[in-house]
Coordinates of C-alpha atoms and ligand atoms in Angstrom, one line a residue:
X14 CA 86.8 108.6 94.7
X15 CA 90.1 110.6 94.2
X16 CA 92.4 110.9 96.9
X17 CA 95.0 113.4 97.9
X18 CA 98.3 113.1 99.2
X19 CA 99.0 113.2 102.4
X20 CA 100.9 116.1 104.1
X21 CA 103.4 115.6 106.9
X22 CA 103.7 115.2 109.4
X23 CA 102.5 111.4 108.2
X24 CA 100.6 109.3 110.4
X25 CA 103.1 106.4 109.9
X26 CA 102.3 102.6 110.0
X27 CA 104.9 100.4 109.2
X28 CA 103.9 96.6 108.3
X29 CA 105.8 93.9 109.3
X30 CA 105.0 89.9 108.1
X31 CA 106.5 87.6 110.4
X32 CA 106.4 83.9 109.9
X33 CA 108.3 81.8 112.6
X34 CA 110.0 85.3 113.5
X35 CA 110.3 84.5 117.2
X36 CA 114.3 85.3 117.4
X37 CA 114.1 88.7 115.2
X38 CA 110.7 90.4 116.2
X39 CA 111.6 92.0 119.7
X40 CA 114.6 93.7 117.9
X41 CA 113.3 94.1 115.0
X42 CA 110.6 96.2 116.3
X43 CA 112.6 97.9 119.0
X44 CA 114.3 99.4 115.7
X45 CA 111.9 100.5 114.0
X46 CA 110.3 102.4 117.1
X47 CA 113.6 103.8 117.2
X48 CA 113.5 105.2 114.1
X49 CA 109.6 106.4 114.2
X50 CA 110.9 108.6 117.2
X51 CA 114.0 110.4 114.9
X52 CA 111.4 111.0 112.2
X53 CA 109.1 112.6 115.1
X54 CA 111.8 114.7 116.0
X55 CA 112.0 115.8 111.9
X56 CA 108.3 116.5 111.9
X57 CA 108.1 113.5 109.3
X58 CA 105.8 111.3 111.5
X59 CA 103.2 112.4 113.8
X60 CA 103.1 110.8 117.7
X61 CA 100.5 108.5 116.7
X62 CA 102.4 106.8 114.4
X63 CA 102.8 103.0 115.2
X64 CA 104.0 99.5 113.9
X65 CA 101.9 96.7 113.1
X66 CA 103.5 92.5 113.3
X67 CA 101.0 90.3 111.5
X68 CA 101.6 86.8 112.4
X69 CA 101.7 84.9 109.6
X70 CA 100.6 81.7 111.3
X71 CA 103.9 80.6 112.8
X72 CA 104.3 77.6 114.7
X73 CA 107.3 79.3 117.2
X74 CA 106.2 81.7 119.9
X75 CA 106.0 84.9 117.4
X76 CA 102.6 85.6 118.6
X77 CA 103.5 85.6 122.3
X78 CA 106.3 87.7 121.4
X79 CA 103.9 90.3 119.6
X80 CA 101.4 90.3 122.3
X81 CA 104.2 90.9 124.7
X82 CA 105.4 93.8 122.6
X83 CA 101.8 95.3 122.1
X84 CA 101.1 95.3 126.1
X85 CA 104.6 97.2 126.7
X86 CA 104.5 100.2 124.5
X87 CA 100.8 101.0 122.6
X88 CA 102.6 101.7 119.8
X89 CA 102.6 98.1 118.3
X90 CA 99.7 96.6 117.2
X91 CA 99.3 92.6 116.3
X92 CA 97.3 90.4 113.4
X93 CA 97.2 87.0 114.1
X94 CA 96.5 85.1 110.6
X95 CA 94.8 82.1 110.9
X96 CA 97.1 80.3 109.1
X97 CA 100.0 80.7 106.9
X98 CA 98.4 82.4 104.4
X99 CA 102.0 83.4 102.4
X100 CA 103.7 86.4 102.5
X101 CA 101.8 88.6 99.9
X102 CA 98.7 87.7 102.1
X103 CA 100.6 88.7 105.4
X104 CA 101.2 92.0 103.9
X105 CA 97.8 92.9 102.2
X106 CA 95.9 91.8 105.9
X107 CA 98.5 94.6 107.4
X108 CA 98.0 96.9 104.6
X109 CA 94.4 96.9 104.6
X110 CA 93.3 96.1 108.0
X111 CA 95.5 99.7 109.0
X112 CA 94.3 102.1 106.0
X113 CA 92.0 104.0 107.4
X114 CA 94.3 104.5 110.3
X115 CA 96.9 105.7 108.5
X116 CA 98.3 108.4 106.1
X117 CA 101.7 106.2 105.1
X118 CA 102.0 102.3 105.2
X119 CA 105.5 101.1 105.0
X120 CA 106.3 97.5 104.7
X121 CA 109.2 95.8 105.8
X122 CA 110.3 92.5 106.3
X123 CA 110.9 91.2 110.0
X124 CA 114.4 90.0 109.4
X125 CA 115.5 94.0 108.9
X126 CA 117.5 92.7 105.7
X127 CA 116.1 95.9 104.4
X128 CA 117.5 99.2 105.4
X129 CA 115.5 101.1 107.8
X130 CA 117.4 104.3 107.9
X131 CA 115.9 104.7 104.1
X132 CA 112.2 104.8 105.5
X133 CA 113.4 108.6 106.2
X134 CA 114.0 109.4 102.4
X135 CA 110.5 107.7 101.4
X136 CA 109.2 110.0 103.8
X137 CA 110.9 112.6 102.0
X138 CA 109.7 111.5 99.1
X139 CA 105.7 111.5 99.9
X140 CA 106.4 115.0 101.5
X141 CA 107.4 115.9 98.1
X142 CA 104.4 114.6 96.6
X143 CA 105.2 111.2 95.4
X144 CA 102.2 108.5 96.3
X145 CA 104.5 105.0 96.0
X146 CA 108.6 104.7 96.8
X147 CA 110.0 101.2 96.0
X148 CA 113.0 100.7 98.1
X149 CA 115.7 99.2 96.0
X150 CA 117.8 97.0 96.4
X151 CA 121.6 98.2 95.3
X152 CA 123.9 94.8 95.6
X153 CA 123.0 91.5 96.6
X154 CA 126.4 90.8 98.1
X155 CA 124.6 88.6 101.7
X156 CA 122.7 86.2 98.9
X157 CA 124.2 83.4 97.5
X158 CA 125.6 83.4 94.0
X159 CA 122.9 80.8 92.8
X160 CA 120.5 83.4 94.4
X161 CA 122.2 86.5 92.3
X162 CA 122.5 84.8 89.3
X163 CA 118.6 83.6 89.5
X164 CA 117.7 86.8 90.0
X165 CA 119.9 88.1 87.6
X166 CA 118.2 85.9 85.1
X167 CA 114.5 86.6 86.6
X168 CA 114.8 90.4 86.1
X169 CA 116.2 89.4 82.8
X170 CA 113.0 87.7 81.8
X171 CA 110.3 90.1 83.4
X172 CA 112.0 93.0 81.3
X173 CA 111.6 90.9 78.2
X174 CA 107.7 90.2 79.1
X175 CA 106.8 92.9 81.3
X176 CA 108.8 95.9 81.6
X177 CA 107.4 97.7 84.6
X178 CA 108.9 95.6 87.1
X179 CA 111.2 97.8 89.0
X180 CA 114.8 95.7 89.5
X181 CA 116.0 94.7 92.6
X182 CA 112.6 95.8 94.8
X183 CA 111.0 93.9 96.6
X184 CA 108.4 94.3 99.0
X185 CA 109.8 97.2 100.7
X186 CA 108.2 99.8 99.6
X187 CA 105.5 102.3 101.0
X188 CA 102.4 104.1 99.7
X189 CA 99.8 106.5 101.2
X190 CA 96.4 105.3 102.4
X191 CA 94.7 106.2 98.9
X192 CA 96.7 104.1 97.0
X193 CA 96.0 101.3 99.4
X194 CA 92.8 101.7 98.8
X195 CA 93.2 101.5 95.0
X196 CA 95.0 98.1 95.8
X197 CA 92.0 97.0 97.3
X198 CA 90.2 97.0 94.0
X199 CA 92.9 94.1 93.1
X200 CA 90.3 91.9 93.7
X201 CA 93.0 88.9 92.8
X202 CA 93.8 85.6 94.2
X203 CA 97.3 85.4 92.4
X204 CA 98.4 88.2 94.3
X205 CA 101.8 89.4 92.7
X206 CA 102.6 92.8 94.8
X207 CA 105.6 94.2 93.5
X208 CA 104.1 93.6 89.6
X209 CA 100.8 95.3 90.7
X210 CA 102.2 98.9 92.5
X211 CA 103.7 99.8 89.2
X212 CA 100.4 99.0 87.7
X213 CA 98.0 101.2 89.7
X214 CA 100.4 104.2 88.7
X215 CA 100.9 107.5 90.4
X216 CA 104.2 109.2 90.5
X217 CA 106.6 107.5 92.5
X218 CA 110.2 107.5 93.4
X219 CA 112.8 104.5 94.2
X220 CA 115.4 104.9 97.3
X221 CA 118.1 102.4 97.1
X222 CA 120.0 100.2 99.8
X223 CA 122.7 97.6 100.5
X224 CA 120.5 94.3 101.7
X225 CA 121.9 93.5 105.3
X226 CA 122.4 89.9 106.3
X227 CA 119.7 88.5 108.3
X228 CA 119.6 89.9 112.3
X229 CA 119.0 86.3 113.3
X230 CA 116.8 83.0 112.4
X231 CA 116.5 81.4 108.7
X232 CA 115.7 82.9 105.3
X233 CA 111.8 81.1 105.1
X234 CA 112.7 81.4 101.2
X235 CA 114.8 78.4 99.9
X236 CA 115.9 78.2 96.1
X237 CA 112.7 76.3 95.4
X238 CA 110.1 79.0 97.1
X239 CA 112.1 81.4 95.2
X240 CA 111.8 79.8 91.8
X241 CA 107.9 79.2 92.3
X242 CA 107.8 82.8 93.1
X243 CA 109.0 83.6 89.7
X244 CA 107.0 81.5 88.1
X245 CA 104.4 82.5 90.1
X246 CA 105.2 86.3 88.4
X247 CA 105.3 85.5 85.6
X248 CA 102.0 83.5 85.1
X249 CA 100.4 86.7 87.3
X250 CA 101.5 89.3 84.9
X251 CA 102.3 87.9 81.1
X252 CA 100.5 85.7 78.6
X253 CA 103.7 85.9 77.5
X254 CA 104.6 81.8 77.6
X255 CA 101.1 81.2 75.7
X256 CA 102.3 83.1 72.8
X257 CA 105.4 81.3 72.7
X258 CA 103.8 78.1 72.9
X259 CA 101.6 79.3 69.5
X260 CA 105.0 80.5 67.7
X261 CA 107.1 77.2 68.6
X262 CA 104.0 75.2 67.4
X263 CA 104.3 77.4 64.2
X264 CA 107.9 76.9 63.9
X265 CA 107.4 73.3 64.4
X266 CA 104.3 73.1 62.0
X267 CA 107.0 74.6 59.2
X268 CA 109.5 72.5 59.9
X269 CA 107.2 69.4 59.8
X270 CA 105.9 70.6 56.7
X271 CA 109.1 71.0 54.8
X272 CA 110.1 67.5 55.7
X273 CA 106.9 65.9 55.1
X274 CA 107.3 67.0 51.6
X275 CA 110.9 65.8 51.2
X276 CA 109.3 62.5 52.5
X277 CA 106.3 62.6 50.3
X278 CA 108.5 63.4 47.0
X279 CA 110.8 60.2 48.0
X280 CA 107.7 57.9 48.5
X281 CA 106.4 59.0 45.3
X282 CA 109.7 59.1 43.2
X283 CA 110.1 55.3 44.0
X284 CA 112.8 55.5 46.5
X285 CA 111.1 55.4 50.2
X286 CA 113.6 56.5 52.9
X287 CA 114.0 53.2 55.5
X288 CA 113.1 55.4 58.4
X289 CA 111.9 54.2 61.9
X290 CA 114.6 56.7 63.5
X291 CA 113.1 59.5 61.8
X292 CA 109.7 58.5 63.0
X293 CA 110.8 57.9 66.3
X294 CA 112.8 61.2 66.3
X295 CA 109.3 63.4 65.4
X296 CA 106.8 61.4 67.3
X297 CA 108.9 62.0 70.5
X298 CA 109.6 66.0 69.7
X299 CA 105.9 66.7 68.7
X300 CA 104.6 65.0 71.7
X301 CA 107.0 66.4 74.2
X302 CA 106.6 69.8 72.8
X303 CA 102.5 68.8 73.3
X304 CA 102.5 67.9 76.7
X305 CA 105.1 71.3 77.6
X306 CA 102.2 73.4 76.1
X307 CA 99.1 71.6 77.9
X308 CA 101.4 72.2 80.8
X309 CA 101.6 75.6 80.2
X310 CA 98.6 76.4 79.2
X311 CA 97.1 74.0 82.1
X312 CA 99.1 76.5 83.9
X313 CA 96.9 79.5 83.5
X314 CA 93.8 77.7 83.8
X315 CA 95.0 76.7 87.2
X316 CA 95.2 79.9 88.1
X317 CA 91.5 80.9 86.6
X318 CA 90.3 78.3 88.5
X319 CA 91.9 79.6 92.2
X320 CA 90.7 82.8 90.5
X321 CA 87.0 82.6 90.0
X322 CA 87.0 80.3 93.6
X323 CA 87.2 84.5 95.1
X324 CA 88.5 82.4 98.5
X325 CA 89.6 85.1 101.2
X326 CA 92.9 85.6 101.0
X327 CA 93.6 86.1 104.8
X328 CA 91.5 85.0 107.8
X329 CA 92.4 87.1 111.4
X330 CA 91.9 85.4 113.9
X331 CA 93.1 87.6 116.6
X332 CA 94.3 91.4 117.0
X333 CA 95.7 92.9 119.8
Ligands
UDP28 N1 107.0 85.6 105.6 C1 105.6 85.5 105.8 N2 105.0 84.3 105.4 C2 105.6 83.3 104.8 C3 107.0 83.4 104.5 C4 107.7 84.6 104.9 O1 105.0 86.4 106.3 O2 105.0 82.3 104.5 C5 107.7 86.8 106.0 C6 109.0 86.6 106.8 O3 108.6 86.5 108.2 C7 109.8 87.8 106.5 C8 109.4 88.1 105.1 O4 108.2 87.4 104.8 O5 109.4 88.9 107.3 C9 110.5 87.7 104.1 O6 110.9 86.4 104.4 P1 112.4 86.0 104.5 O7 113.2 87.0 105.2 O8 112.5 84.6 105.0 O9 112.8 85.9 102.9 P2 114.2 86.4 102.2 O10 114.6 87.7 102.8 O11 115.2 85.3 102.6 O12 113.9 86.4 100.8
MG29 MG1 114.8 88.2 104.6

């Protein structure tokens, strides 16, 4: 069914993933109540607008901290995953779980590396008709230079394979409550968010942002989480790599065939070449370059496999 947008003021819901967010979330959410009562006073939000902390199975005393935060003002509401179900997960239980309470849903990450003063100019933005706003990010001055450069390199990539991936967003971003529900139909397992908004289309509208150093705690995305996320996009979104697989093989295939030849001709004009180097040499491309392409291609029917499984991708085990 076709839904309309929203007019303000919006019934706000801002979603917030914490895992192992024990030291940020009081603040954090302190914040953002903060800034839900300047946009009441803009007639961007309504009252009823509220914040929701969906504990992505953290071992540290997050979920104490939420339930604390839920009793003292009524305006916070609590998930409780059942486990760590990853951050993608984290966000769709908030996103769906709140839809139909909601005009806007806002996500955010608990650390506040993202800049909350923009959620004003989304706001703006869905007042003005737009359905998604990807909040960009402008310089990545806090990250480490491996971290730059990788992502440098990552956009890089994606825009070669996949152009719709917006640079520099992440998973701040809102949408209204119909577009949620479009997200919904995503029945996927692989679920790569910031690949699939673009997809489901609508107008839109980027803000953009400096990215804050973290308020307090540890970044739960090392170097090597962030490198199986891209991987992770681009086997979600591209059968890119299989294509390439096919076109090396070709190239090889060419190659082998132009020096089979010259091999043939010296067999056959009397003068074999002494060759166990050369042997070696092609036995150990052609089956490295084999086993790279069943690795690939193993790759994808991994994913096929956690596909047609239709697991749940999140398990609540407690609201509040
Ligand atoms: N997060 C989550 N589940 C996880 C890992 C992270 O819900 O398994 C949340 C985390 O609490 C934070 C957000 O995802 O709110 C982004 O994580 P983080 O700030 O550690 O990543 P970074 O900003 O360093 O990329
Ligand atoms: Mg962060």
């Amino acid at each position: 069914m076709p839904s309309a947008p929203p007019r303000p003021p919006f019934k706000v819901c801002i979603v917030v993933p914490c895992y192992n967010e024990q030291g940020v979330i009081s603040h954090t959410v302190r914040t953002l109540l903060d800034q839900l009562t300047k946009l009441e006073a803009e007639s961007l939000a309504s009252a009823s607008s509220f914040i929701c902390c969906v504990d992505d199975g953290s071992r540290d005393g997050t979920w104490t901290e939420i339930e604390q935060l839920a009793g003292a003002t009524g305006r916070v509401k609590g998930i409780k995953l059942s486990a760590n179900f990853g951050h993608p997960n984290a966000l769709v239980a908030g996103l769906f779980s709140n839809r139909s309470q909601a005009d806007i849903l806002i996500t955010i990450d608990a650390d506040l590396q993202d800049d909350e003063n923009v959620i004003r100019a989304m706001l703006e933005h869905h007042r003005d008709g737009k359905r998604v706003v990807y909040g960009v990010r402008l310089e990545r001055q806090v990250d480490s230079l491996l971290k730059r450069t990788l992502a440098a390199l990552y956009y890089r990539m994606m825009k070669v394979m996949n152009d719709r991936t917006i640079r520099g967003h992440a998973d701040y971003r809102s949408a209204d409550a119909g577009v949620i529900a479009d997200l919904e139909r995503f029945g996927e397992a692989n679920l790569y968010l910031r690949g699939i908004f673009p997809l489901i289309g609508y107008p839109s509208a980027e803000v953009h942002f400096a990215r804050k150093e973290r308020h307090a705690g540890v970044s739960k995305y090392p170097i090597s989480k962030l490198l199986s996320l891209a991987w992770q996009g681009i086997t979600s979104f591209t059968t890119t790599p299989l294509r390439m697989v096919f076109y090396i093989g070709l190239a090889m295939f060419l190659l082998a065939a132009g020096y089979g030849s010259w091999v043939l001709y010296a067999a056959l004009s009397g003068s074999p070449i002494e060759g166990w180097a050369s042997v070696t040499l092609l036995l150990i491309t052609f089956s490295s370059f084999n086993l790279i392409s069943l690795g690939i291609i193993g790759e994808y029917v991994g994913k096929i496999y956690k596909e047609v499984k239709q697991r749940p991708r999140y398990i609540i085990e407690a609201t509040v």
